Tab-separated table of C-alpha atoms in Angstrom:
chain	number	residue	atom	x	y	z
A	1	ILE	CA	44.481	-8.040	-5.181
A	2	ALA	CA	45.124	-10.395	-8.100
A	3	GLY	CA	47.231	-9.029	-10.872
A	4	ILE	CA	50.711	-8.453	-12.220
A	5	THR	CA	53.616	-6.961	-10.308
A	6	GLN	CA	56.490	-5.387	-12.193
A	7	ALA	CA	59.774	-4.225	-10.675
A	8	PRO	CA	61.441	-1.825	-10.673
A	9	THR	CA	58.914	0.901	-11.514
A	10	SER	CA	61.672	3.012	-13.052
A	11	GLN	CA	65.396	2.766	-13.626
A	12	ILE	CA	68.234	4.787	-15.117
A	13	LEU	CA	70.858	2.449	-16.531
A	14	ALA	CA	74.311	3.048	-17.976
A	15	ALA	CA	74.835	1.763	-21.501
A	16	GLY	CA	76.541	-1.613	-21.556
A	17	ARG	CA	75.119	-2.714	-18.209
A	18	ARG	CA	73.016	-5.825	-17.731
A	19	MET	CA	69.487	-5.428	-16.380
A	20	THR	CA	66.646	-7.780	-15.508
A	21	LEU	CA	63.071	-6.530	-15.378
A	22	ARG	CA	60.911	-8.633	-13.091
A	23	CYS	CA	57.314	-9.706	-13.665
A	24	THR	CA	55.182	-11.838	-11.370
A	25	GLN	CA	51.516	-12.780	-11.713
A	26	ASP	CA	49.214	-14.468	-9.202
A	27	MET	CA	46.374	-15.432	-11.533
A	28	ARG	CA	47.875	-18.769	-12.679
A	29	HIS	CA	47.672	-17.644	-16.305
A	30	ASN	CA	49.582	-19.870	-18.691
A	31	ALA	CA	50.481	-17.179	-21.231
A	32	MET	CA	52.717	-14.201	-20.480
A	33	TYR	CA	54.069	-11.396	-22.669
A	34	TRP	CA	56.575	-8.550	-22.677
A	35	TYR	CA	55.776	-5.404	-24.671
A	36	ARG	CA	57.632	-2.139	-25.044
A	37	GLN	CA	55.789	1.137	-25.567
A	38	ASP	CA	57.356	4.014	-27.449
A	39	LEU	CA	55.816	7.316	-28.509
A	40	GLY	CA	54.305	7.042	-31.960
A	41	LEU	CA	54.925	3.287	-32.173
A	42	GLY	CA	52.428	1.906	-29.682
A	43	LEU	CA	52.960	-1.404	-27.923
A	44	ARG	CA	55.298	-3.850	-29.638
A	45	LEU	CA	55.743	-7.465	-28.570
A	46	ILE	CA	59.270	-8.415	-27.483
A	47	HIS	CA	58.910	-12.017	-26.276
A	48	TYR	CA	56.111	-14.283	-25.138
A	49	SER	CA	55.569	-17.568	-23.334
A	50	ASN	CA	52.526	-19.767	-23.933
A	51	THR	CA	53.255	-21.938	-20.907
A	52	ALA	CA	55.984	-22.575	-18.336
A	53	GLY	CA	59.123	-23.913	-19.981
A	54	THR	CA	58.451	-22.398	-23.430
A	55	THR	CA	59.239	-18.994	-24.916
A	56	GLY	CA	58.961	-17.356	-28.316
A	57	LYS	CA	60.131	-14.251	-30.139
A	58	GLY	CA	57.870	-11.333	-30.877
A	59	GLU	CA	58.221	-8.390	-33.214
A	60	VAL	CA	61.300	-6.756	-31.603
A	61	PRO	CA	63.311	-9.466	-29.762
A	62	ASP	CA	66.879	-8.348	-30.529
A	63	GLY	CA	68.879	-7.425	-27.425
A	64	TYR	CA	66.417	-9.097	-25.055
A	65	SER	CA	66.075	-12.549	-23.532
A	66	VAL	CA	63.438	-14.191	-21.351
A	67	SER	CA	62.973	-17.325	-19.295
A	68	ARG	CA	59.891	-19.054	-17.873
A	69	ALA	CA	60.956	-21.412	-15.125
A	70	ASN	CA	57.493	-21.474	-13.524
A	71	THR	CA	53.952	-20.232	-14.155
A	72	ASP	CA	54.173	-17.064	-12.084
A	73	ASP	CA	57.437	-15.413	-13.144
A	74	PHE	CA	58.569	-14.086	-16.513
A	75	PRO	CA	61.762	-11.978	-16.248
A	76	LEU	CA	63.094	-9.931	-19.163
A	77	THR	CA	66.875	-9.459	-19.422
A	78	LEU	CA	68.831	-6.845	-21.336
A	79	ALA	CA	72.301	-8.369	-21.655
A	80	SER	CA	74.079	-5.142	-22.621
A	81	ALA	CA	71.783	-2.124	-22.608
A	82	VAL	CA	71.837	0.439	-25.427
A	83	PRO	CA	70.133	3.868	-25.561
A	84	SER	CA	67.574	2.622	-28.117
A	85	GLN	CA	66.207	0.364	-25.382
A	86	THR	CA	64.973	3.422	-23.498
A	87	SER	CA	61.249	2.729	-23.271
A	88	VAL	CA	58.355	1.783	-21.035
A	89	TYR	CA	58.145	-1.985	-20.637
A	90	PHE	CA	54.863	-3.736	-19.900
A	91	CYS	CA	54.405	-7.311	-18.798
A	92	ALA	CA	51.048	-8.976	-19.460
A	93	SER	CA	49.399	-12.320	-18.881
A	94	SER	CA	46.388	-13.971	-20.482
A	95	ASP	CA	43.784	-16.452	-19.282
A	96	GLY	CA	43.776	-18.086	-22.711
A	97	SER	CA	41.209	-15.831	-24.359
A	98	ALA	CA	41.878	-12.932	-26.714
A	99	THR	CA	40.073	-10.626	-24.284
A	100	GLY	CA	41.603	-11.982	-21.090
A	101	TYR	CA	44.770	-9.938	-20.919
A	102	THR	CA	45.991	-8.241	-17.734
A	103	PHE	CA	48.801	-5.707	-17.905
A	104	GLY	CA	51.217	-4.598	-15.224
A	105	SER	CA	51.857	-0.929	-14.462
A	106	GLY	CA	55.089	-0.846	-16.418
A	107	THR	CA	58.806	-0.240	-15.893
A	108	ARG	CA	60.224	3.029	-17.183
A	109	LEU	CA	63.773	2.395	-18.332
A	110	THR	CA	66.227	5.070	-19.424
A	111	VAL	CA	69.560	3.946	-20.881
A	112	VAL	CA	72.209	6.675	-20.875
B	1	GLN	CA	53.783	-0.536	-43.070
B	2	LYS	CA	52.455	-1.628	-39.677
B	3	GLU	CA	49.734	-4.282	-39.557
B	4	VAL	CA	47.561	-1.897	-37.534
B	5	GLU	CA	47.506	1.866	-38.111
B	6	GLN	CA	46.045	4.383	-35.674
B	7	ASP	CA	46.205	8.159	-35.740
B	8	PRO	CA	48.268	9.064	-32.660
B	9	GLY	CA	46.621	12.471	-32.248
B	10	PRO	CA	46.727	14.169	-29.816
B	11	LEU	CA	43.006	14.849	-29.894
B	12	SER	CA	41.473	17.597	-27.755
B	13	VAL	CA	37.692	18.030	-27.431
B	14	PRO	CA	35.320	19.976	-25.165
B	15	GLU	CA	33.314	18.161	-22.522
B	16	GLY	CA	30.122	16.685	-23.955
B	17	ALA	CA	31.532	16.195	-27.466
B	18	ILE	CA	31.238	12.986	-29.472
B	19	VAL	CA	34.658	11.427	-30.012
B	20	SER	CA	35.529	9.107	-32.886
B	21	LEU	CA	38.687	7.002	-32.739
B	22	ASN	CA	39.704	4.808	-35.646
B	23	CYS	CA	42.109	2.076	-36.721
B	24	THR	CA	42.813	0.413	-40.024
B	25	TYR	CA	44.492	-2.930	-40.492
B	26	SER	CA	45.927	-5.087	-43.249
B	27	ASN	CA	45.663	-8.658	-41.890
B	28	SER	CA	42.421	-10.333	-42.991
B	29	ALA	CA	42.941	-13.096	-40.417
B	30	PHE	CA	42.192	-10.814	-37.454
B	31	GLN	CA	39.044	-12.074	-35.693
B	32	TYR	CA	38.957	-10.238	-32.358
B	33	PHE	CA	39.050	-6.473	-32.124
B	34	MET	CA	39.651	-4.692	-28.859
B	35	TRP	CA	39.936	-1.205	-27.462
B	36	TYR	CA	42.163	-0.556	-24.480
B	37	ARG	CA	42.250	2.575	-22.347
B	38	GLN	CA	45.501	3.663	-20.752
B	39	TYR	CA	45.720	6.378	-18.134
B	40	SER	CA	48.984	8.221	-17.605
B	41	ARG	CA	51.668	6.051	-16.011
B	42	LYS	CA	49.373	3.015	-15.908
B	43	GLY	CA	49.062	-0.194	-17.893
B	44	PRO	CA	46.390	-0.613	-20.599
B	45	GLU	CA	42.975	-1.880	-19.484
B	46	LEU	CA	40.423	-3.563	-21.733
B	47	LEU	CA	37.553	-1.207	-22.520
B	48	MET	CA	35.559	-3.092	-25.174
B	49	TYR	CA	35.897	-5.976	-27.574
B	50	THR	CA	34.068	-7.137	-30.692
B	51	TYR	CA	34.194	-10.433	-32.522
B	52	SER	CA	34.159	-10.151	-36.326
B	53	SER	CA	32.032	-7.432	-37.965
B	54	GLY	CA	29.292	-5.509	-36.220
B	55	ASN	CA	28.554	-3.040	-33.473
B	56	LYS	CA	28.715	-3.281	-29.703
B	57	GLU	CA	27.444	-0.706	-27.259
B	58	ASP	CA	28.337	-0.270	-23.586
B	59	GLY	CA	26.979	2.864	-21.957
B	60	ARG	CA	28.549	5.885	-23.646
B	61	PHE	CA	30.903	3.719	-25.703
B	62	THR	CA	30.212	2.066	-29.069
B	63	ALA	CA	32.659	-0.156	-30.938
B	64	GLN	CA	32.224	-0.827	-34.653
B	65	VAL	CA	34.044	-3.287	-36.898
B	66	ASP	CA	33.869	-3.312	-40.681
B	67	LYS	CA	35.910	-6.293	-41.847
B	68	SER	CA	35.198	-5.611	-45.530
B	69	SER	CA	36.980	-2.256	-45.200
B	70	LYS	CA	39.460	-3.451	-42.539
B	71	TYR	CA	38.383	-0.549	-40.360
B	72	ILE	CA	37.356	-0.320	-36.703
B	73	SER	CA	36.022	2.585	-34.682
B	74	LEU	CA	35.330	3.566	-31.100
B	75	PHE	CA	32.748	6.265	-30.420
B	76	ILE	CA	32.466	8.055	-27.097
B	77	ARG	CA	29.248	9.991	-26.504
B	78	ASP	CA	28.930	12.840	-23.998
B	79	SER	CA	32.674	12.772	-23.369
B	80	GLN	CA	33.859	13.561	-19.847
B	81	PRO	CA	37.181	14.856	-18.496
B	82	SER	CA	37.617	11.418	-16.898
B	83	ASP	CA	37.765	9.969	-20.433
B	84	SER	CA	41.102	11.743	-20.958
B	85	ALA	CA	43.550	8.909	-21.651
B	86	THR	CA	45.342	7.133	-24.460
B	87	TYR	CA	43.118	4.731	-26.405
B	88	LEU	CA	44.740	1.769	-28.136
B	89	CYS	CA	43.131	-0.560	-30.610
B	90	ALA	CA	44.332	-4.168	-30.567
B	91	MET	CA	43.629	-7.188	-32.722
B	92	SER	CA	44.110	-10.927	-32.582
B	93	GLU	CA	43.845	-13.796	-35.053
B	94	ASN	CA	43.326	-16.362	-32.357
B	95	PRO	CA	40.192	-16.581	-30.168
B	96	GLN	CA	42.224	-18.573	-27.657
B	97	GLY	CA	44.434	-15.568	-27.076
B	98	GLY	CA	47.899	-15.465	-28.526
B	99	LYS	CA	49.660	-12.312	-29.538
B	100	LEU	CA	47.847	-9.011	-29.637
B	101	ILE	CA	48.834	-6.510	-32.315
B	102	PHE	CA	48.363	-2.920	-31.167
B	103	GLY	CA	47.862	0.353	-32.952
B	104	GLN	CA	50.001	3.350	-32.033
B	105	GLY	CA	47.409	4.709	-29.576
B	106	THR	CA	45.476	8.001	-29.687
B	107	GLU	CA	45.941	10.480	-26.845
B	108	LEU	CA	42.583	12.057	-25.977
B	109	SER	CA	42.070	15.121	-23.816
B	110	VAL	CA	38.545	16.194	-22.817
B	111	LYS	CA	38.482	19.781	-21.597
B	112	PRO	CA	35.909	20.886	-18.975
């Protein structure tokens, strides 16, 4: 089934540790996105990539980094996790239209 | 102030009720207006979209956009328990995709 795979599905992480959230899509979409979802704040864009080899900052990029070595993969790295990064993280890709987004099932991250 | 504002609820209604969900926004450049539905522990899925001002109907769902008031609505007729979910409005400036700006999401519960 075509779509987006995120891993892990959930994680408890000690503060100060490094963590990479994985995202893989099999739809050959050029654009990919990372959002975080917090109660009362909705989905906020962290980083995005319009095509392989390019990335850009979203609304809340501090503390996060991304890379886009190929079309299918878009990992999100927390270099040194802090409790405020406790959230649900969603990866998404787009077919190039405003209505062509596909979201993964999310990674629930708790930083303690 | 966020670019897109949405009452987070929660909203609880009896089965069969008409539900009205609303968002306001401040960016006049938004062209595409979308409603996503998100079930518990799942990623958002596109429910409806509207380009510019006007109405769009799909079964029990109607989306309305009033660009002059910067106000969008989603109406659900004859609500069902299966409609219980979080509903997120989203907006985009760019018809070719780009970044989506989300509202906070409204949690809806339809009681049998």
